[in-house]
Coordinates of C-alpha atoms and ligand atoms in Angstrom, one line a residue:
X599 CA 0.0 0.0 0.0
X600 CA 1.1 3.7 -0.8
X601 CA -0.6 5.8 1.5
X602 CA -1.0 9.8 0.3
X603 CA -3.7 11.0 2.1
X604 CA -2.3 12.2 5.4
X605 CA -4.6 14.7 5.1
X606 CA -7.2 12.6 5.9
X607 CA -6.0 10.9 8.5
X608 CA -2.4 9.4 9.8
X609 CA -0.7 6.4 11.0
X610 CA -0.6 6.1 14.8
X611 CA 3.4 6.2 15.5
X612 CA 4.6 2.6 17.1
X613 CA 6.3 4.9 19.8
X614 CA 2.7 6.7 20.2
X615 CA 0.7 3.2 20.7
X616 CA 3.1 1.6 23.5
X617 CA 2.8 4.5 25.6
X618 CA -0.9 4.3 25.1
X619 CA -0.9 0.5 25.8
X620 CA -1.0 0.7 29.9
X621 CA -4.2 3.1 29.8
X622 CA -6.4 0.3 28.3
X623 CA -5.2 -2.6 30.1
X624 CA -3.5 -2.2 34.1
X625 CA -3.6 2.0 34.2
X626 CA -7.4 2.2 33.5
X627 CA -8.2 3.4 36.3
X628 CA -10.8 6.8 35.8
X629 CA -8.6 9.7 36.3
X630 CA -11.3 11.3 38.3
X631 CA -11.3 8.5 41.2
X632 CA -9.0 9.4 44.3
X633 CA -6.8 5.8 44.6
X634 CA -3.3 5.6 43.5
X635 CA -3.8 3.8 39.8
X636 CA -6.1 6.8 39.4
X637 CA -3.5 9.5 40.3
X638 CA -0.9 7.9 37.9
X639 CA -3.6 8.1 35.0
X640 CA -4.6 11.3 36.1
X641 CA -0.3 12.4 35.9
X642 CA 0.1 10.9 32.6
X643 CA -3.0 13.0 31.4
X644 CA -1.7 16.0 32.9
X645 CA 2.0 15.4 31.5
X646 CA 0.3 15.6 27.9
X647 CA -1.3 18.7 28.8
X648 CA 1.7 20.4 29.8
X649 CA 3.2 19.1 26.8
X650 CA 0.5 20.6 24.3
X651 CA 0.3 23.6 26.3
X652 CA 4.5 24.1 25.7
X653 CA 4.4 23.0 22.3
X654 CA 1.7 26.1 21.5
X655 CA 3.4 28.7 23.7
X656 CA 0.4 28.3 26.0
X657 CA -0.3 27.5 29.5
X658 CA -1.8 24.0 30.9
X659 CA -5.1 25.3 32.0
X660 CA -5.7 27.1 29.1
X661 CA -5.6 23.2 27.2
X662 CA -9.2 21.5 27.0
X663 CA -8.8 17.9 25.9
X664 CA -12.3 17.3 23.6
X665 CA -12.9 14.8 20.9
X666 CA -11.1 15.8 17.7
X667 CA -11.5 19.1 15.5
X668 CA -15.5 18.8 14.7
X669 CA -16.1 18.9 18.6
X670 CA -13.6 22.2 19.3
X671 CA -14.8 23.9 16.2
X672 CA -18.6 23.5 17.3
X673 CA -17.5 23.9 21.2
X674 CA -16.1 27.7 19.8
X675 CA -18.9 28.8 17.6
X676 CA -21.6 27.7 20.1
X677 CA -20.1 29.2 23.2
X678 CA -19.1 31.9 22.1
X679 CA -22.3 32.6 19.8
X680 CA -24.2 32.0 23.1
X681 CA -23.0 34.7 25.4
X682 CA -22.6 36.8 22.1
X683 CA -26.8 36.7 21.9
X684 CA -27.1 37.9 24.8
X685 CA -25.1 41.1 24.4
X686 CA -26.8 41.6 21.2
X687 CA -23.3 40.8 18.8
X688 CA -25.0 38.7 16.2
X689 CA -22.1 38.7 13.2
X690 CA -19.9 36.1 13.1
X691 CA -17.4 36.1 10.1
X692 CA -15.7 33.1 8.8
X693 CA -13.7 31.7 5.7
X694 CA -15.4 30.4 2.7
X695 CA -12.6 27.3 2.3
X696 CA -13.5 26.4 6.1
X697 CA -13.6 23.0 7.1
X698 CA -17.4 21.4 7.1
X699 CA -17.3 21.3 11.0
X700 CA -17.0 24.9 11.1
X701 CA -19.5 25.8 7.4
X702 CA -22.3 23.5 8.7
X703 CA -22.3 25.3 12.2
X704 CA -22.4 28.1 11.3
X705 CA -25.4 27.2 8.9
X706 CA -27.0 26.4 12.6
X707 CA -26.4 29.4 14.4
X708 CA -27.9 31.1 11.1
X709 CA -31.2 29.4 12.0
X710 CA -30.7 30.7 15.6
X711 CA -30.5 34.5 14.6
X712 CA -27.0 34.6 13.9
X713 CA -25.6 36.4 10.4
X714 CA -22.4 34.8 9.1
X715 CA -20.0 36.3 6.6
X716 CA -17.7 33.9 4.8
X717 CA -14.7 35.6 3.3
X718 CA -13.9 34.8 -0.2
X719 CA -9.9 33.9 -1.2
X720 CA -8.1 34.7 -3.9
X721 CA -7.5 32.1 -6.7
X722 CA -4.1 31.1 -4.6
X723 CA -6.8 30.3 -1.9
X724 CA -5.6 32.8 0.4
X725 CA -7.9 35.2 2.7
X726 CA -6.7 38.6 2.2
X727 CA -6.1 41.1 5.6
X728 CA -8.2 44.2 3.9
X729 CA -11.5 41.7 3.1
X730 CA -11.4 41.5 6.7
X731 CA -11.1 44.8 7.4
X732 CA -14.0 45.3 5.1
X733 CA -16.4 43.1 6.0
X734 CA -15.6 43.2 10.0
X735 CA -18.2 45.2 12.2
X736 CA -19.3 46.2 15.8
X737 CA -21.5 43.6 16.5
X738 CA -19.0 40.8 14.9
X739 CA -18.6 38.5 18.1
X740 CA -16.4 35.9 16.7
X741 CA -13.6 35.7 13.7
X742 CA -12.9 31.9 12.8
X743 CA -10.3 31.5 9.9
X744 CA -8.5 27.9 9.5
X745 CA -4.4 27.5 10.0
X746 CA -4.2 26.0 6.7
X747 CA -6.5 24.3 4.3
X748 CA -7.4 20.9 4.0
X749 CA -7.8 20.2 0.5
X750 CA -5.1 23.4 -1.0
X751 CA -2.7 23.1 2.2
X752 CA -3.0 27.0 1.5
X753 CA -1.4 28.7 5.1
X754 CA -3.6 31.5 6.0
X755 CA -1.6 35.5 7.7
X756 CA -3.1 34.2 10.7
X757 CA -1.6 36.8 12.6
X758 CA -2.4 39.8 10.4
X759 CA -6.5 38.3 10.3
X760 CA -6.7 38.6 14.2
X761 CA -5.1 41.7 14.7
X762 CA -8.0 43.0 13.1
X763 CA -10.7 40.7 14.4
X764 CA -8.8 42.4 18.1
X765 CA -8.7 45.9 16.4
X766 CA -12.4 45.9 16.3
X767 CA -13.2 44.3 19.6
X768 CA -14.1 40.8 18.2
X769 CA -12.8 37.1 19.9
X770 CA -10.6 35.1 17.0
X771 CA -10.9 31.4 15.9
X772 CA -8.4 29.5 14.1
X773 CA -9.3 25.4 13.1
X774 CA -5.1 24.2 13.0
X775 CA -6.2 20.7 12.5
X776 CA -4.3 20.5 9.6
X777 CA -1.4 23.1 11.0
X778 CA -0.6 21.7 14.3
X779 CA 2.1 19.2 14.6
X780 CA 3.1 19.7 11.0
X781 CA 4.2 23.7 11.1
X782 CA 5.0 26.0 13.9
X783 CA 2.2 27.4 15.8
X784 CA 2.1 29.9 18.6
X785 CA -0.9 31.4 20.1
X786 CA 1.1 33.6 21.9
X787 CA 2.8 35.0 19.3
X788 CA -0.4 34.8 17.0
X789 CA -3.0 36.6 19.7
X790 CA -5.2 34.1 19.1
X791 CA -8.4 33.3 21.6
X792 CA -8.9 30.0 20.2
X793 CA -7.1 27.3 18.4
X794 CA -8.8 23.7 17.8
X795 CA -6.3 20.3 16.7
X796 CA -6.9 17.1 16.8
X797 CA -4.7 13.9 17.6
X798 CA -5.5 11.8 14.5
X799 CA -4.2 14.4 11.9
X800 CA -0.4 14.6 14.1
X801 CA 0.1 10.6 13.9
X802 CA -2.3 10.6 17.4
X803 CA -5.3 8.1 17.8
X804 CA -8.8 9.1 16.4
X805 CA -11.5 10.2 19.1
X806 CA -9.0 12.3 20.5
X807 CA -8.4 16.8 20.2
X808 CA -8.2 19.9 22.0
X809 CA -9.2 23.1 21.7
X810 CA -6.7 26.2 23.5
X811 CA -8.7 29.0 25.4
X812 CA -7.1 31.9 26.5
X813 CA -7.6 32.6 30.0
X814 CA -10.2 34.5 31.3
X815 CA -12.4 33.7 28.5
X816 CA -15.9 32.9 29.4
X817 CA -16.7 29.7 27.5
X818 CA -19.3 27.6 28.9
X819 CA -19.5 23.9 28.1
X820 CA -20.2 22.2 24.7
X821 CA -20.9 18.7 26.7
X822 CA -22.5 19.3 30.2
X823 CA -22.1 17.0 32.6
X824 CA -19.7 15.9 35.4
X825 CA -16.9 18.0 36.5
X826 CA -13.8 17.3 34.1
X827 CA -12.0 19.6 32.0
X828 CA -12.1 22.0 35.4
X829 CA -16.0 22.0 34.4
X830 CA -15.8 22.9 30.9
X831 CA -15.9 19.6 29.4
X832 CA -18.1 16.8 30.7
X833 CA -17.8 13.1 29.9
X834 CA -14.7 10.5 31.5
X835 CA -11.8 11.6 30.6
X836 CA -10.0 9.5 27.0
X837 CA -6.7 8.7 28.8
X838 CA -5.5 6.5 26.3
X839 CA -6.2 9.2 23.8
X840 CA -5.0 11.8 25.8
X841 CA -1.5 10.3 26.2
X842 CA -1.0 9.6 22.8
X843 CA -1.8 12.5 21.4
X844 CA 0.6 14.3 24.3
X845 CA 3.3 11.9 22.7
X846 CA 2.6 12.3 19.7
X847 CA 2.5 16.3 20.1
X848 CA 6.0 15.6 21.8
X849 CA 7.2 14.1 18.8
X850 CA 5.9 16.1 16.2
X851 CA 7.5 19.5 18.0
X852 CA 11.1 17.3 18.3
X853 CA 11.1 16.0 14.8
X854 CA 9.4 18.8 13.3
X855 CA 12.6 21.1 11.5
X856 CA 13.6 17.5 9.9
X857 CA 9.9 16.5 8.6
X858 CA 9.5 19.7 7.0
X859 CA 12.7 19.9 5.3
X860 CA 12.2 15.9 4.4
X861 CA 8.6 16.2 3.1
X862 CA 8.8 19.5 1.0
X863 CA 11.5 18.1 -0.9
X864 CA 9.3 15.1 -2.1
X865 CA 6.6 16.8 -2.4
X866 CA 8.2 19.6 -4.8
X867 CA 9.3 17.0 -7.0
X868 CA 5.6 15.2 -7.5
X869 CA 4.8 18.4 -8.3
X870 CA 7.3 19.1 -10.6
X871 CA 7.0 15.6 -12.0
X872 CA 3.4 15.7 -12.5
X873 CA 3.4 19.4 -14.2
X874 CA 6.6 18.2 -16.7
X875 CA 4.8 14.4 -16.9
X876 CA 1.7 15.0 -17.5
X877 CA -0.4 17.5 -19.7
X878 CA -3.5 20.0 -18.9
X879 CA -2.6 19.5 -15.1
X880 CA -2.9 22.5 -12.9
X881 CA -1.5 22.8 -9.7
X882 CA -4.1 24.0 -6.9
X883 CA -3.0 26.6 -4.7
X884 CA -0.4 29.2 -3.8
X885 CA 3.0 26.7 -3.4
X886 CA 4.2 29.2 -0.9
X887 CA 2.8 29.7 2.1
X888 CA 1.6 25.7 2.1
X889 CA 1.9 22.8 4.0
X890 CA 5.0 21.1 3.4
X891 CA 3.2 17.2 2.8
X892 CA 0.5 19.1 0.6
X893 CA 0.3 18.7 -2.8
X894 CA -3.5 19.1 -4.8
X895 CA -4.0 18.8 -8.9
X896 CA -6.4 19.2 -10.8
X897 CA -6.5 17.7 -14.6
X898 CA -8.5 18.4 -17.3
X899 CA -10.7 15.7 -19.4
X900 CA -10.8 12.8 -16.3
X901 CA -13.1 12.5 -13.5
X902 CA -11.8 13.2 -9.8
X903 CA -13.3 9.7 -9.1
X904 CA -12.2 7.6 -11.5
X905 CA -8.6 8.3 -11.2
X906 CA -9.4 7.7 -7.3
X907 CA -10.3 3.8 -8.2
X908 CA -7.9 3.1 -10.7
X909 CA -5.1 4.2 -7.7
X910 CA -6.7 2.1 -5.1
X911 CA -6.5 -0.7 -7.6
X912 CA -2.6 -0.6 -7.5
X913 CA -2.5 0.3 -3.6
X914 CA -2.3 3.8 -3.8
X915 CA -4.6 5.4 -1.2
X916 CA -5.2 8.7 -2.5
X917 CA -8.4 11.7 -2.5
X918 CA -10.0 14.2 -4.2
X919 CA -10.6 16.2 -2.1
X920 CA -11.4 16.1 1.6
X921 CA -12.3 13.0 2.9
X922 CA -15.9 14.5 4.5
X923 CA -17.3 15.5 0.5
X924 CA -16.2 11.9 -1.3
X925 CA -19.2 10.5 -2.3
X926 CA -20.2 14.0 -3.4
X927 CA -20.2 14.4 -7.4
X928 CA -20.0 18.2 -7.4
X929 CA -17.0 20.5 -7.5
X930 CA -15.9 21.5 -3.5
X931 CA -16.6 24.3 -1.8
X932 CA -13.0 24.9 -1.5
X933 CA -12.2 25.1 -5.2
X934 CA -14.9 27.0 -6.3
X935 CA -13.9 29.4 -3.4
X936 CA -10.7 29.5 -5.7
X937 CA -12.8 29.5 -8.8
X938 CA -10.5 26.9 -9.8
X939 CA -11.8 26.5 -14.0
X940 CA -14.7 23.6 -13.9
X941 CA -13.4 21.9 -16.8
X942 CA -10.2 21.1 -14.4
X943 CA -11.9 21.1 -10.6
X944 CA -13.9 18.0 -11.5
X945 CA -10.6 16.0 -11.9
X946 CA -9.1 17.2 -8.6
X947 CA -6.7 14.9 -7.2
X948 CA -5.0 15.4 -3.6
X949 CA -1.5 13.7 -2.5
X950 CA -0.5 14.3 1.0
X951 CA 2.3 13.0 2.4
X952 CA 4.1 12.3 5.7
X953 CA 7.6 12.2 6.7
X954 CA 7.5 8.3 6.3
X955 CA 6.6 8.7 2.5
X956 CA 9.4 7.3 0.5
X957 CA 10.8 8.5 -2.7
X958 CA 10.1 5.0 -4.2
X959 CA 6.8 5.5 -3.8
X960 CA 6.2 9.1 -5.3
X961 CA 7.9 7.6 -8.1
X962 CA 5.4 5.1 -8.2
X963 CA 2.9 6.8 -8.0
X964 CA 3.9 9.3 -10.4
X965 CA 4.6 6.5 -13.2
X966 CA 1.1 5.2 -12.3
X967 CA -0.5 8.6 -12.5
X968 CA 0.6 8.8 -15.9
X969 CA -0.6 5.7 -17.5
X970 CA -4.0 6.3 -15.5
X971 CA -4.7 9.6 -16.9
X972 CA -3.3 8.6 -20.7
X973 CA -6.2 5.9 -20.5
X974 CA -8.6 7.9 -19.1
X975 CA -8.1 10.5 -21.5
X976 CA -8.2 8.1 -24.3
X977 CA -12.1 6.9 -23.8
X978 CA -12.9 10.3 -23.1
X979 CA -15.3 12.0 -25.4
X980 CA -14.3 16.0 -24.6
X981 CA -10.3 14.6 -24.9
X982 CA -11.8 13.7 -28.4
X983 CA -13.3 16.4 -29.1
X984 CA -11.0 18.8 -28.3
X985 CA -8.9 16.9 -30.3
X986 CA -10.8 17.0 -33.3
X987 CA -10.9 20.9 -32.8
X988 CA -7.4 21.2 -32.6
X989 CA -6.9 19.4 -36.1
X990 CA -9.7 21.7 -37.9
Ligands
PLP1620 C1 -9.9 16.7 10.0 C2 -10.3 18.1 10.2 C3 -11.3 18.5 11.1 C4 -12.1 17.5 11.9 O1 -11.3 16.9 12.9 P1 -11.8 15.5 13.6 O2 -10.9 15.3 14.7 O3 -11.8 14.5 12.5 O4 -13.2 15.8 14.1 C5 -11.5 19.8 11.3 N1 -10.9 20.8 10.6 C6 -9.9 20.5 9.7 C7 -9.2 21.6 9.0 C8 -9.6 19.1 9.4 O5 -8.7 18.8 8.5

């Protein structure tokens, strides 16, 4: 198997899974309970949040250990919507390449009173500071722009975005699932209020996130319940989870100058491969600011799809797209954000890579790429047609 869509998802390290292995077995104790198998949970679980915290430039207690991305980016938006009503701010302002756990809730807080703005990008997918500045008002409560993109791995002037959400007296978002662990972040440095991640996309276990909140925020609870997450978060604490995705944060921050160097390399050569390899291809995106393991084509004359199957059928694990719209036939919101050119978004193609991607296999996948699209091309009536037009 060739696996290029660490986007999606990653491979739990083998270093991340033994020091998870205790938590399920003789350390299961509920951190919560007062014995001592509980207090050594409850230390592993606060070892991770120190570790998080210090990897972000933030401190422990501003760390909230959640569910993944989806549950921090609703846990924001909802909160902070909900205190927001109340002081009659009902404008919240958000990106139009945003991940779907941030689109589809802000869809509900538009049935709930709420008007949202989505910013547009340019065609290199990136949110420009003066939109902002436009659209921004007095009663925007909330600015939520994403790190960096999942489908374009387009990196967004975070910094720049919430000086002016600040400037204006609004609270500022930013979804760094796909940032965090894989670039440096810094809320510190940033001035941000929020900041969600989540384990599985940083070689963590699934089921597993956080969301950073600044301190002295007010942010009631997504989740009510019991008294975890120093009553923020309800619900028995994940301490497997929790401890592999402090390990795997640990990793990720040690390793990280190495993976970046290791994985733009590759990935600039698929690109360059593909663009000298293989005609009517264009390249998605701005290639600079982008997430080094990010690479996103589209081609002309070939459906998304079907050059998704004929990879799978030689092992190569690939998607066109994000993995939450496959299954979908139309273009995504993200490319026609970009207005990337119909006749090319509906063969969009996205290879991501990790630091354990070999260049044996961008080379076979590149060699397979080629053949794939040559016989696609070849059945396809437009490639025909625009053939015959080109011969007239
Ligand atoms: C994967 C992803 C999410 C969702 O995270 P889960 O942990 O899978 O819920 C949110 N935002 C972005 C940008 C993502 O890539």
């Amino acid at each position: 198997m060739i696996y290029l869509d660490n986007a999606a998802t990653t491979a739990v390290l083998p270093e991340v899974w033994e020091k998870m292995k205790p938590f399920f077995t003789e350390d299961f104790a509920n951190p919560a309970s007062m014995y001592a198998p509980a207090r050594k949970a409850r230390a592993a679980m606060e070892e991770s949040r120190r570790i998080i915290a210090g990897s972000l430039g933030a401190a422990p207690e501003e760390i909230f250990f959640t569910s993944g991305g989806s549950e921090s980016d609703n846990w924001v938006l909802k909160a902070v919507s909900d205190k927001a009503q109340a002081e009659g701010k009902k404008h919240i302002i958000t990106s139009a390449v945003e991940h779907p756990a941030i689109l589809s809730t802000c869809r509900y807080l538009k049935q709930h009173g709420f008007e949202v703005t989505q910013l547009p990008v340019t065609e290199e997918g990136i949110v420009k500071p003066e939109v902002l500045e436009k659209s921004i008002r007095p009663d925007t409560c909330l600015v939520s722009v994403m790190t960096a993109n999942n489908e374009s791995g387009t990196i967004q002037p975070i910094k720049e975005l919430c000086r002016i959400a600040k400037a204006h007296g609004a609270l500022f978002h930013t979804d760094a699932v796909q940032a965090y662990g894989h670039i440096p972040v810094n809320v510190k440095d940033w001035d941000v209020d929020f900041l969600s991640a989540s384990g599985h996309k940083f070689h963590g276990p699934k089921g597993v996130g956080f969301l950073y909140i600044r301190k002295g925020i007010p942010v009631g609870p997504l989740i009510h319940g019991g008294s975890q997450e120093r009553n923020r978060r309800a619900g028995t604490s994940n301490v497997p989870g929790i401890v592999g995705m402090g390990e795997a944060a640990r990793i990720a921050m040690r390793d990280m100058e190495k993976n970046i160097a290791k994985e733009t390399a590759l990935r600039d050569e698929l690109v360059s491969r593909v663009r000298e390899e293989i005609p009517f291809v264009r390249v998605t995106g701005t290639m600079n600011p982008r997430l080094p393991g990010n690479s996103h084509f589209c081609f002309r004359f070939v459906e998304s799809e079907t050059i998704l199957i004929l990879l799978d059928q030689r092992g190569i694990c690939a998607s066109g797209g994000s993995a939450c719209a496959t299954g979908a036939e139309e273009i995504s919101h993200v490319l026609t954000a970009m207005h990337v050119d119909p006749e090319y978004a509906h063969g969009a193609l996205r290879l991501t890579l990790s630091e354990q991607t070999t260049e044996e296999e961008i080379d076979t996948t590149v060699e397979a790429l080629k053949e794939i699209i040559a016989k696609l091309r070849s059945m396809s009536p437009a490639f025909k047609e625009w053939q015959g037009q080109q011969s007239r």
